[in-house]
Amino acid sequence: MIDLSNYELLWPADLFIAEANHVAASGRRDWTSRAEWLLTEAFQGSSACSDFENLPAAAPKDDPWGQPDLPAWVQAPALTQRTWFRELVDRAKEIRHFTEPRPYWPHRQGRVTPAAPAQPDSVRLGFARLVMEMHGNGCLVEHFGEECVDVDEELPDAAEVLELRLGIAQLWPLKPQRWDEDVFFGLVEVFHDLLSRPRDRYFHDWDRCGWHHREFHAGPARVLYRWRVNRLLAGAGIHYRLADEGEDQGRLVAVTDDARGDLVHRALAVTDPDIKQRTAHAVALYRARSAAIEEKRSAIIALAGILEERRDLIRAELGKPDDGALFMIANKFEIRHRDASQQEDYDPAFLDWIFWWYLATVELTTTLAGRQQAGG
């Protein structure tokens, strides 16, 4: 059994497992170089990659553990690169994540003042370091290009690539000290769309050219980027995060608690493409960073429309006239209709309660409909 105590993951465990399974399933002769590249990216330090490199590619046929006097049935099986890699993947969720070092002696004794909470400037510097780290790993090559001594052509202008997206000039090289909030948040969203992970690389030694990257895939890079950026924003107390799914995936949205995040995930896990699109649109309207009362009201109306279509289902489960109570708030308050009979003098926070209640009810009716179909 592998000793995992010396390994620390830099990636979400699920992302590492997915990419490692892709490597293991590829069936390519050069799978070891891909595995080494993955271990270099996903783990802190070089311990995991070094342990992998030091293993034999195949088990020795005779006496793998130097125990010729023991019967074959008690000898431990030889550990190979493939068996080690397979066990590492199977036990990935046991591996601890890398964290900043615990306080050292002077800090614990009060001799050195602890670091102050992250300030806007330090958050932007941390973001710039994150982007440059991923850039160094080849994640911007598809859009920014990559220098090679054998290729005599001009690389794309990175500043122009960003300007075409954001409409703001001279954003590259990154200069976080010059960013205001809108530029910073704009770059957070733009780089999400520009990143793609190279699943393979090779070393070009002619004239010390260096590493070249290939086989780019956007999905893994964006998963990693969202995970790391969201940890950065949360650590700084910034109440926005990059959405992981939905119509607004990769865009900054207002932070909600874990339970509501799980509800969004369940509500969007629906097979009906029309319902999924309308629910995703409602969620995107509601949790947008710029969402005002009108956008939130529109989101609620979209969800109420789904529930109206499922009124027969709701009536069958709740019974008449209880189904009407579900729509009373949307109809009696100034949400769906705008006339003199509507109640309009209420706290906008009321919209939050209605939205989450309706989203939960959409998710509930999806479950009930699935049960009906399963029951024939």
Coordinates of C-alpha atoms in Angstrom, one line a residue:
M1 CA 0.0 0.0 0.0
I2 CA 1.3 3.5 -0.9
D3 CA 2.3 5.8 1.9
L4 CA 0.3 9.0 1.1
S5 CA 1.6 11.0 4.0
N6 CA 4.2 12.8 1.9
Y7 CA 1.8 13.9 -0.9
E8 CA -0.3 17.1 -1.0
L9 CA -2.8 17.8 -3.8
L10 CA -2.9 21.2 -5.5
W11 CA -6.1 20.2 -7.4
P12 CA -9.6 19.2 -6.4
A13 CA -9.5 15.4 -5.9
D14 CA -12.3 14.8 -8.4
L15 CA -10.4 16.7 -11.1
F16 CA -7.2 14.8 -10.5
I17 CA -9.2 11.5 -10.7
A18 CA -10.8 12.4 -13.9
E19 CA -7.6 13.5 -15.6
A20 CA -5.7 10.5 -14.2
N21 CA -8.4 8.1 -15.5
H22 CA -8.0 9.7 -18.9
V23 CA -4.3 9.0 -18.8
A24 CA -4.7 5.4 -17.7
A25 CA -7.4 4.7 -20.3
S26 CA -5.5 6.2 -23.2
G27 CA -3.7 3.0 -24.0
R28 CA -0.8 5.0 -25.4
R29 CA 2.8 3.8 -25.2
D30 CA 3.9 7.3 -23.9
W31 CA 1.3 7.2 -21.0
T32 CA 4.1 7.5 -18.5
S33 CA 5.2 11.0 -19.8
R34 CA 1.5 12.1 -19.5
A35 CA 1.3 10.7 -16.0
E36 CA 4.5 12.5 -15.0
W37 CA 3.1 15.8 -16.3
L38 CA -0.1 15.3 -14.5
L39 CA 1.7 14.5 -11.2
T40 CA 3.9 17.6 -11.7
E41 CA 0.8 19.8 -12.1
A42 CA -1.5 18.3 -9.5
F43 CA 0.8 17.8 -6.6
Q44 CA 2.8 20.1 -4.4
G45 CA 6.5 19.5 -4.8
S46 CA 8.2 16.7 -6.7
S47 CA 7.6 13.8 -4.3
A48 CA 4.8 12.1 -6.1
C49 CA 6.4 12.4 -9.5
S50 CA 9.8 11.2 -8.2
D51 CA 8.2 8.1 -6.6
F52 CA 6.5 7.3 -9.9
E53 CA 9.6 7.7 -12.0
N54 CA 11.7 5.5 -9.6
L55 CA 9.3 2.5 -10.1
P56 CA 9.8 -0.1 -12.8
A57 CA 7.5 0.0 -15.8
A58 CA 6.8 -3.7 -15.4
A59 CA 7.2 -6.2 -12.6
P60 CA 10.5 -8.2 -12.5
K61 CA 9.9 -11.8 -13.3
D62 CA 12.2 -13.2 -10.6
D63 CA 12.3 -12.3 -6.9
P64 CA 10.9 -8.7 -7.1
W65 CA 11.4 -8.1 -3.4
G66 CA 14.6 -9.9 -2.8
Q67 CA 13.0 -12.8 -0.9
P68 CA 14.0 -16.0 -2.7
D69 CA 13.6 -18.1 0.4
L70 CA 9.9 -17.3 0.7
P71 CA 7.1 -19.2 -1.1
A72 CA 5.5 -17.3 -4.0
W73 CA 2.2 -17.1 -2.2
V74 CA 3.6 -15.0 0.6
Q75 CA 5.7 -12.7 -1.5
A76 CA 4.3 -9.2 -1.9
P77 CA 3.3 -8.3 -5.5
A78 CA 5.8 -6.1 -7.3
L79 CA 4.8 -2.5 -7.4
T80 CA 5.0 -1.0 -10.9
Q81 CA 4.3 2.4 -12.3
R82 CA 0.9 1.3 -13.5
T83 CA -0.2 -0.4 -10.2
W84 CA 1.2 2.6 -8.2
F85 CA -0.7 5.1 -10.4
R86 CA -3.9 3.1 -10.1
E87 CA -3.7 2.9 -6.3
L88 CA -3.0 6.7 -6.2
V89 CA -6.1 7.4 -8.2
D90 CA -8.3 5.0 -6.2
R91 CA -7.2 6.7 -3.0
A92 CA -7.0 10.3 -4.2
K93 CA -9.7 11.5 -1.8
E94 CA -7.5 10.4 1.1
I95 CA -4.7 12.8 0.1
R96 CA -4.6 16.0 2.0
H97 CA -4.7 19.3 0.1
F98 CA -1.8 21.7 0.3
T99 CA -2.3 24.6 2.6
E100 CA -0.1 27.5 3.7
P101 CA 2.4 26.5 6.4
R102 CA 1.1 26.5 10.0
P103 CA 2.5 29.3 12.2
Y104 CA 6.1 29.0 13.0
W105 CA 7.7 29.5 16.5
P106 CA 8.1 33.3 16.4
H107 CA 4.5 33.7 15.3
R108 CA 3.2 31.3 18.0
Q109 CA 5.3 33.1 20.6
G110 CA 4.0 36.5 19.5
R111 CA 7.4 37.7 18.5
V112 CA 6.2 38.4 14.9
T113 CA 2.9 40.0 14.1
P114 CA 0.6 37.7 12.2
A115 CA -0.1 38.6 8.6
A116 CA -3.0 41.0 8.2
P117 CA -6.2 39.9 6.4
A118 CA -6.0 40.0 2.6
Q119 CA -6.5 43.5 1.2
P120 CA -7.7 44.2 -2.4
D121 CA -4.2 44.8 -3.7
S122 CA -3.0 41.5 -2.3
V123 CA -5.9 39.6 -3.7
R124 CA -5.2 41.1 -7.2
L125 CA -1.5 40.2 -6.8
G126 CA -2.5 36.6 -5.8
F127 CA -4.8 36.4 -8.9
A128 CA -2.0 37.7 -11.2
R129 CA 0.3 35.0 -9.7
L130 CA -2.3 32.3 -10.4
V131 CA -2.8 33.4 -14.0
M132 CA 1.0 33.4 -14.6
E133 CA 1.4 30.0 -13.0
M134 CA -1.2 28.5 -15.3
H135 CA 0.3 30.4 -18.2
G136 CA 3.7 28.8 -17.3
N137 CA 1.9 25.4 -17.4
G138 CA 0.8 26.0 -21.0
C139 CA -2.8 26.8 -20.3
L140 CA -2.8 30.0 -22.4
V141 CA -0.9 28.6 -25.4
E142 CA -4.1 28.2 -27.5
H143 CA -4.7 31.9 -27.4
F144 CA -1.3 33.5 -26.7
G145 CA 0.9 31.0 -28.6
E146 CA 4.3 29.6 -27.5
E147 CA 7.7 30.5 -28.7
C148 CA 9.9 28.0 -30.5
V149 CA 13.4 28.4 -32.0
D150 CA 12.2 26.4 -35.1
V151 CA 9.2 28.6 -35.8
D152 CA 9.8 32.0 -37.4
E153 CA 6.5 33.7 -36.9
E154 CA 5.1 36.4 -34.6
L155 CA 3.0 35.3 -31.7
P156 CA -0.4 36.8 -31.1
D157 CA -0.4 40.0 -29.1
A158 CA -1.8 39.0 -25.7
A159 CA -2.8 42.6 -24.9
E160 CA -4.9 42.6 -28.1
V161 CA -6.5 39.2 -27.3
L162 CA -7.7 40.7 -23.9
E163 CA -8.7 44.0 -25.5
L164 CA -10.9 42.2 -28.0
R165 CA -12.7 40.5 -25.1
L166 CA -12.9 43.4 -22.6
G167 CA -12.6 46.5 -24.7
I168 CA -9.7 47.7 -22.5
A169 CA -6.2 48.3 -23.8
Q170 CA -2.8 47.5 -22.3
L171 CA -3.9 44.7 -19.9
W172 CA -0.9 42.5 -20.7
P173 CA 1.6 42.2 -19.1
L174 CA -0.6 42.0 -16.0
K175 CA -0.3 45.0 -13.7
P176 CA -2.7 44.4 -10.8
Q177 CA -1.8 47.6 -9.0
R178 CA -3.5 49.5 -11.8
W179 CA -6.8 47.6 -11.8
D180 CA -10.0 49.0 -10.4
E181 CA -12.7 46.6 -9.3
D182 CA -14.4 46.4 -12.7
V183 CA -11.1 45.6 -14.5
F184 CA -10.2 43.0 -11.9
F185 CA -13.5 41.2 -12.0
G186 CA -13.5 41.5 -15.8
L187 CA -10.2 39.7 -16.0
V188 CA -11.3 37.1 -13.6
E189 CA -14.1 36.2 -16.1
V190 CA -12.0 36.6 -19.3
F191 CA -9.2 34.2 -18.3
H192 CA -11.8 31.6 -17.4
D193 CA -12.8 31.5 -21.1
L194 CA -9.2 31.6 -22.4
L195 CA -7.7 28.7 -20.4
S196 CA -7.2 25.2 -21.7
R197 CA -5.1 22.4 -20.1
P198 CA -2.4 20.7 -22.2
R199 CA -2.6 17.0 -21.5
D200 CA 0.8 16.4 -22.9
R201 CA 4.1 18.2 -23.3
Y202 CA 7.5 17.4 -24.8
F203 CA 11.0 18.9 -24.3
H204 CA 12.6 20.6 -27.3
D205 CA 16.3 20.6 -26.4
W206 CA 17.6 22.3 -29.6
D207 CA 19.2 25.6 -28.5
R208 CA 17.6 25.1 -25.0
C209 CA 14.2 25.9 -26.5
G210 CA 12.3 24.2 -23.6
W211 CA 8.9 22.6 -23.0
H212 CA 6.2 22.7 -25.6
H213 CA 2.6 21.8 -24.9
R214 CA -0.1 20.1 -26.9
E215 CA -3.6 18.4 -26.8
F216 CA -5.5 21.2 -25.1
H217 CA -8.8 20.7 -23.3
A218 CA -10.7 23.7 -21.8
G219 CA -12.8 21.7 -19.3
P220 CA -10.1 20.6 -16.9
A221 CA -8.4 24.0 -16.9
R222 CA -11.6 25.8 -16.2
V223 CA -12.6 23.5 -13.3
L224 CA -9.2 24.1 -11.7
Y225 CA -9.3 27.8 -12.4
R226 CA -12.8 28.2 -10.8
W227 CA -11.7 26.2 -7.8
R228 CA -8.6 28.2 -7.2
V229 CA -10.1 31.6 -7.9
N230 CA -13.1 30.9 -5.6
R231 CA -10.8 29.9 -2.8
L232 CA -8.8 33.1 -3.4
L233 CA -12.0 35.3 -3.3
A234 CA -13.4 33.5 -0.3
G235 CA -10.2 33.9 1.6
A236 CA -10.3 37.7 1.0
G237 CA -13.9 37.9 2.1
I238 CA -15.2 38.9 -1.4
H239 CA -18.8 37.8 -1.7
Y240 CA -18.7 36.7 -5.3
R241 CA -17.6 33.4 -6.9
L242 CA -17.3 32.0 -10.3
A243 CA -20.4 29.9 -11.1
D244 CA -19.6 26.2 -11.6
E245 CA -22.6 25.4 -13.7
G246 CA -25.6 26.8 -15.5
E247 CA -26.0 29.5 -18.1
D248 CA -23.7 31.8 -16.1
Q249 CA -20.8 29.2 -15.7
G250 CA -17.5 31.1 -15.4
R251 CA -19.2 34.4 -14.5
L252 CA -19.1 36.0 -11.1
V253 CA -22.2 35.5 -9.1
A254 CA -23.3 36.3 -5.6
V255 CA -22.2 33.9 -2.9
T256 CA -24.8 31.7 -1.3
D257 CA -24.5 29.0 1.4
D258 CA -23.6 25.4 0.5
A259 CA -27.2 24.2 0.9
R260 CA -28.5 26.7 -1.8
G261 CA -25.5 25.8 -4.0
D262 CA -26.5 22.2 -3.8
L263 CA -30.1 23.1 -4.6
V264 CA -29.0 24.9 -7.8
H265 CA -27.0 21.8 -8.8
R266 CA -30.0 19.5 -8.2
A267 CA -32.4 21.8 -10.0
L268 CA -30.1 22.0 -13.1
A269 CA -29.7 18.2 -13.1
V270 CA -32.8 17.7 -15.2
T271 CA -33.0 15.7 -18.5
D272 CA -35.7 17.9 -20.1
P273 CA -33.6 20.4 -22.2
D274 CA -36.4 23.1 -22.2
I275 CA -36.9 23.0 -18.4
K276 CA -33.1 22.9 -17.8
Q277 CA -32.6 26.0 -20.1
R278 CA -35.4 28.0 -18.4
T279 CA -34.2 27.1 -14.9
A280 CA -30.6 27.9 -15.8
H281 CA -31.8 31.3 -17.2
A282 CA -33.7 32.0 -14.0
V283 CA -30.7 31.2 -11.8
A284 CA -28.4 33.3 -14.0
L285 CA -30.8 36.3 -13.8
Y286 CA -31.1 36.0 -10.1
R287 CA -27.6 35.5 -8.9
A288 CA -25.8 37.9 -11.4
R289 CA -23.5 40.3 -9.7
S290 CA -25.5 43.2 -11.2
A291 CA -29.0 41.7 -10.4
A292 CA -31.4 44.4 -9.3
I293 CA -35.1 44.0 -8.2
E294 CA -36.3 43.7 -11.8
E295 CA -33.9 40.9 -12.7
K296 CA -34.9 39.0 -9.5
R297 CA -38.6 39.5 -10.2
S298 CA -38.0 38.2 -13.8
A299 CA -36.2 35.1 -12.4
I300 CA -39.2 34.4 -10.1
I301 CA -41.6 34.8 -13.0
A302 CA -39.6 32.3 -15.0
L303 CA -39.8 29.7 -12.2
A304 CA -43.5 30.4 -11.7
G305 CA -44.1 29.6 -15.3
I306 CA -42.5 26.2 -14.9
L307 CA -44.7 25.5 -11.9
E308 CA -47.8 26.7 -13.7
E309 CA -47.2 24.1 -16.4
R310 CA -46.9 21.5 -13.7
R311 CA -50.0 22.5 -11.9
D312 CA -51.8 19.2 -12.6
L313 CA -48.8 17.4 -11.1
I314 CA -48.8 19.6 -8.0
R315 CA -52.6 19.3 -7.7
A316 CA -52.3 15.5 -7.8
E317 CA -49.8 15.5 -5.1
L318 CA -51.1 18.3 -2.8
G319 CA -54.8 18.2 -3.7
K320 CA -57.1 21.0 -4.6
P321 CA -57.3 23.8 -3.4
D322 CA -53.8 23.6 -1.8
D323 CA -52.1 24.0 -5.1
G324 CA -53.4 27.6 -5.3
A325 CA -51.4 28.6 -2.2
L326 CA -48.3 28.0 -4.2
F327 CA -49.1 30.7 -6.7
M328 CA -50.8 33.2 -4.3
I329 CA -47.7 35.1 -3.5
A330 CA -46.6 35.5 -7.1
N331 CA -50.1 36.6 -8.1
K332 CA -51.1 38.8 -5.2
F333 CA -47.8 40.6 -4.7
E334 CA -46.3 42.8 -7.4
I335 CA -44.3 40.0 -9.1
R336 CA -46.2 38.4 -12.0
H337 CA -48.9 41.1 -12.5
R338 CA -48.7 44.9 -12.2
D339 CA -52.0 46.5 -11.4
A340 CA -53.7 48.4 -8.6
S341 CA -54.8 45.3 -6.7
Q342 CA -51.2 44.2 -6.2
Q343 CA -49.3 44.5 -2.9
E344 CA -46.1 46.4 -3.7
D345 CA -45.0 47.8 -0.3
Y346 CA -42.7 45.0 0.8
D347 CA -39.0 44.5 1.6
P348 CA -37.0 43.5 -1.5
A349 CA -35.5 40.7 0.7
F350 CA -38.9 39.1 0.3
L351 CA -37.8 38.2 -3.3
D352 CA -35.0 36.1 -2.0
W353 CA -37.4 33.9 0.0
I354 CA -39.7 33.5 -3.0
F355 CA -37.0 32.7 -5.4
W356 CA -35.4 29.9 -3.3
W357 CA -38.8 28.6 -2.4
Y358 CA -39.9 28.4 -6.1
L359 CA -36.5 26.9 -7.1
A360 CA -36.9 24.2 -4.4
T361 CA -40.4 23.5 -5.7
V362 CA -39.2 23.2 -9.3
E363 CA -36.7 20.6 -8.1
L364 CA -39.4 18.9 -6.0
T365 CA -41.8 18.6 -9.0
T366 CA -39.0 17.3 -11.2
T367 CA -38.4 14.5 -8.6
L368 CA -42.2 13.8 -8.4
A369 CA -42.5 13.7 -12.2
G370 CA -39.6 11.3 -12.4
R371 CA -41.3 9.0 -9.8
Q372 CA -44.5 9.0 -11.8
Q373 CA -42.7 8.1 -15.0
A374 CA -40.8 5.3 -13.2
G375 CA -44.1 4.0 -11.8
G376 CA -45.6 3.7 -15.3

